[in-house]
Amino acid sequence: MTTFNIVDFVNGGASPSDFSQYHSCGQGQCGCRKSADGDDAQEPRVRADRIPLPADMPDDARRAFLKGAAAMVGVTLAPGVTLFAFGSDEAEAAVKPKPADQPVSDKNRWGLLIDVSKCEDGCDKCITACSKENGWTLGGNPKTDAQWIRKVTVRNPKTKATATLPLMCQHCKYPPCVDVCPTGASFRRADGIVLVDKHICIGCRYCMMACPYKARSFIHEPLEDQKEYAPRGIGTVESCTMCVHRVDEGRQPACVEACPAEKGKAMLFGDLNDPNSEISKRIAKFRTTEIRADLGLDLGVRYQNL
Amino acid sequence: MHRIHYRQLAAESTGFWGLLGGLAAIVALGLGSAYYMEHNGHIVTGMTNQIVWGMPHVFAIFLILGASGVLNVASMASVFNKTVYKPLARLSGLLAITMLVAGLGVLVLDLGRPDRLIVAMTTYNFKSIFAWNIFLYTGFLAIVGAYLFVQMDRKAGFLTKPVGWVAFIWRLALTTGTGSIFGWLVARQAYDAAVMAPLFIAMSLSIGLAVFLIVLILTYQWTERPLGDGLVNRLGRLLGIFIAVVLYFVAVKHLTNLYAAEHAGVEQFILWDGGIYTNLFWLGFVVLGSLLPMAILFSDGGKTKYGVLLAAGLVIIGALSELYVIIIGGQAYPLILFPGMEVTSSFYDGGINDYSPSIWEIGLGLGGVAFSMLLAVIAMAALRFLPEDLSDEALGLES
Amino acid sequence: MRLGSVLTGATMARALGKGGRLSLLMFGLAVLAMAGGQPVQAGPIGPQLPKAIKGEKCVTPTPDIRRNHMRYLDHHRDKTVHEGIRTKKFSLKGCIECHALKDENGNFLTVKDPRHFCRVCHDYAAVKLDCFDCHASRPDVKKKQALIVPKDRVEDRSEMAALQRYLAGKMHVKGGTQ
């Protein structure tokens, strides 16, 4: 388990310059320069002993990590070399983690790109992964049980052509749920993730009336044993959080991670504001669709080949 | 016109206490239902993730519309100078307050977290029409309270007209707000129409006047105070006009939708093959709730109190039917995600959603209606709301 | 008997006045009579907080966290939910991790159990605990060591028991066991 932690952590930073933010020194104190814009004018040196480790990490794990990190530095110092070798066969590194004590900013806008042509009929790996990650289950009451993500089958009645795609909160730039929420419990984070602050949600369900995508669920029953990073409870409304707890750690959402890679992943996560991100490049290159684009909501979830 | 004397209800008869007890029992049933729903979660109701607003909303919106509409009687006296209705203004204001309080009560008790009412009162998102409505509702209570005060106070009478104007404008804003809760839902086929606001204003006028007539006729019957047929007939004909106005706006709403091919599906659902919703619309709202009462009110039936009483009762049935069709029928029709496509999923996309109200939701709604009447009865026994004599002679009407 | 309790008892008695004192005495005698002459369980009157499983100190001094934990948590929750600030110091997750307790069978206690760390005080003060309607009341990680609390650790929290303890002169002084 401890090795797992390390892998996750290491994979969090993809490019060499990402590690600049792990310097605990102030600006320029140790002779290096913070390259926030990611230019490689001066390659930052990573000092393994300055990498903050989780406080609860056991000592043996800590030693193992530092050993691994020392080996890793050599790898990362070569520009363009990524860390795929370090664990999972699939590159998990998608985003740059922000320091835990810094607020999210509108420099990023997190989004998803879903290639419908690669989404297999009958595959529900994204749904099971989301359910497992966030602790919602489809139990005996399909009408009242929460569904954060679902597979929708679209069929053209004239041509009989069908497509299947995952549908979840579309993380609108102009979300109707946020507009209608009387208390401001529905809100859009600076980085574009639309969330429910369950502390001030009164359970009026107006957001569910307003959402064009039926993305939201109301919790009809008392719950227990929620995931510690995904609180959810009776009488409040919830929806896809784009795995905000993972994104804040620099990991990608559970659904994207689980999307099978054999024929190429159907789901891609990334920063829509960063023109160099994979997602932005693909959106620039291919024609993508927003569901109910007529509403002009500027969605964070785009579909390709729909 | 004679001098009008107001007198409290006599809180002596067994009938009075029986009525009070009966109403209190229904209120207790409503509170019990709310407690049961809150304790177990909405799983015990008929509501689902598809139909998120159910029977309590039908009753709550009925009461809120009625509250603003019932004030119209007072507005006619102080804003439109129809002095013949002046003796009725106090009752009008009283019912406006009690119905609004009860409607809000139902709405709050149906929240997922009614225990967080304080959050709703302290944390606002001012882009939300719901948040505006919280101010419109509380403001309405304060303004109508002041309106009652200036009417009932010996010295403040000269303020009746300006305060009456404020109340009149405020109530129009309030009902516009209530209608816009639906009118501004861009995503839903059945809503998203500016006509929802004037439609709700029209419905508020007919619901409010119907409730007012029922309370007036029954109260004067039970207290054996004189009530002129001429007065009731006048109000009855006004009710007939309000019904026609509602029909007009409903027709505009549906005809506009029918003209747009994109809305053909939802219109076919409501008007033609929507089962319960189609039946409630045509039979409940159009025939029983509109045409029949209009026929009564504009014929000889409207000249008797019982005819008007019956017509008012039918209007209430019609209004509840139409609200059920609007609120629940509008959600039963699926959201259009991909226009022109057939959509299926585990989350009931693309299909008609079913809803059957539980006794708890109906209990809560009826409890709310009873609460509004309970408050009104208590107030009428405590303060001088009702004129002793509403005979046509006393009002100077020719019967 | 410790000085603090004597003082508090005396202050209370003074505040009650002569008649009050007399009636308190009578009431106490009546309670003792009702208890059927059984020896009264000696024990502090306040809540008995189980020790945290790791670390020597809380994130702020104990009196401060006892008085202000709800404010810290509220502030932190807004920062976390709305701004994505995920520092550990005042996170509820952090509280739960340090204060997790296990039952005899080695399972973490949930808030359903009266021995749960948060409930010990909240039950005593009769303050509704809202957090765990939504939040997990025990840690996710199963391996962590935790203090095992035997079943009989549940105290009799009835008013009568509290009054008996009070009358037995075992006033709770300050802090209790940490």
PDB file of N, CA and C in Angstrom, chain B residues 9 38 59 89 148 171-173 188 194 218 290 343 353 361:
ATOM      1  N   LEU B   9     -65.872  36.651  15.886  1.00  0.00           N
ATOM      2  CA  LEU B   9     -66.688  35.429  15.959  1.00  0.00           C
ATOM      3  C   LEU B   9     -66.888  35.121  17.432  1.00  0.00           C
ATOM      4  N   GLU B  38     -39.541  13.645   7.094  1.00  0.00           N
ATOM      5  CA  GLU B  38     -38.205  14.123   7.414  1.00  0.00           C
ATOM      6  C   GLU B  38     -37.393  13.033   8.097  1.00  0.00           C
ATOM      7  N   PHE B  59     -49.952  21.836  -3.489  1.00  0.00           N
ATOM      8  CA  PHE B  59     -50.701  22.523  -2.434  1.00  0.00           C
ATOM      9  C   PHE B  59     -50.038  23.840  -2.048  1.00  0.00           C
ATOM     10  N   ALA B  89     -62.553  44.106   3.097  1.00  0.00           N
ATOM     11  CA  ALA B  89     -61.108  44.240   2.943  1.00  0.00           C
ATOM     12  C   ALA B  89     -60.341  43.567   4.076  1.00  0.00           C
ATOM     13  N   LEU B 148     -53.573  45.781   7.033  1.00  0.00           N
ATOM     14  CA  LEU B 148     -54.643  45.465   7.986  1.00  0.00           C
ATOM     15  C   LEU B 148     -54.655  46.486   9.115  1.00  0.00           C
ATOM     16  N   ARG B 171     -48.113  42.455  -4.579  1.00  0.00           N
ATOM     17  CA  ARG B 171     -48.695  41.144  -4.837  1.00  0.00           C
ATOM     18  C   ARG B 171     -48.530  40.747  -6.298  1.00  0.00           C
ATOM     19  N   LEU B 172     -48.553  41.753  -7.187  1.00  0.00           N
ATOM     20  CA  LEU B 172     -48.289  41.447  -8.594  1.00  0.00           C
ATOM     21  C   LEU B 172     -46.853  40.948  -8.762  1.00  0.00           C
ATOM     22  N   ALA B 173     -45.932  41.618  -8.064  1.00  0.00           N
ATOM     23  CA  ALA B 173     -44.525  41.186  -8.135  1.00  0.00           C
ATOM     24  C   ALA B 173     -44.389  39.773  -7.569  1.00  0.00           C
ATOM     25  N   ARG B 188     -36.553  22.925 -19.322  1.00  0.00           N
ATOM     26  CA  ARG B 188     -37.709  22.023 -19.366  1.00  0.00           C
ATOM     27  C   ARG B 188     -38.671  22.429 -20.465  1.00  0.00           C
ATOM     28  N   ALA B 194     -42.443  32.889 -20.809  1.00  0.00           N
ATOM     29  CA  ALA B 194     -42.728  34.117 -20.069  1.00  0.00           C
ATOM     30  C   ALA B 194     -44.189  34.186 -19.643  1.00  0.00           C
ATOM     31  N   LEU B 218     -69.645  30.510   3.875  1.00  0.00           N
ATOM     32  CA  LEU B 218     -69.786  29.550   4.978  1.00  0.00           C
ATOM     33  C   LEU B 218     -69.760  30.254   6.327  1.00  0.00           C
ATOM     34  N   SER B 290     -63.567  25.087 -15.087  1.00  0.00           N
ATOM     35  CA  SER B 290     -63.710  26.367 -15.789  1.00  0.00           C
ATOM     36  C   SER B 290     -65.080  26.525 -16.457  1.00  0.00           C
ATOM     37  N   VAL B 343     -33.851   8.287 -26.772  1.00  0.00           N
ATOM     38  CA  VAL B 343     -32.829   8.199 -25.733  1.00  0.00           C
ATOM     39  C   VAL B 343     -33.276   7.215 -24.665  1.00  0.00           C
ATOM     40  N   ASN B 353     -42.051   9.778 -16.980  1.00  0.00           N
ATOM     41  CA  ASN B 353     -41.821   9.408 -15.586  1.00  0.00           C
ATOM     42  C   ASN B 353     -43.149   9.273 -14.861  1.00  0.00           C
ATOM     43  N   GLU B 361     -47.557  12.999   1.529  1.00  0.00           N
ATOM     44  CA  GLU B 361     -47.515  14.256   0.787  1.00  0.00           C
ATOM     45  C   GLU B 361     -48.891  14.913   0.766  1.00  0.00           C
TER      46      GLU B 361
END
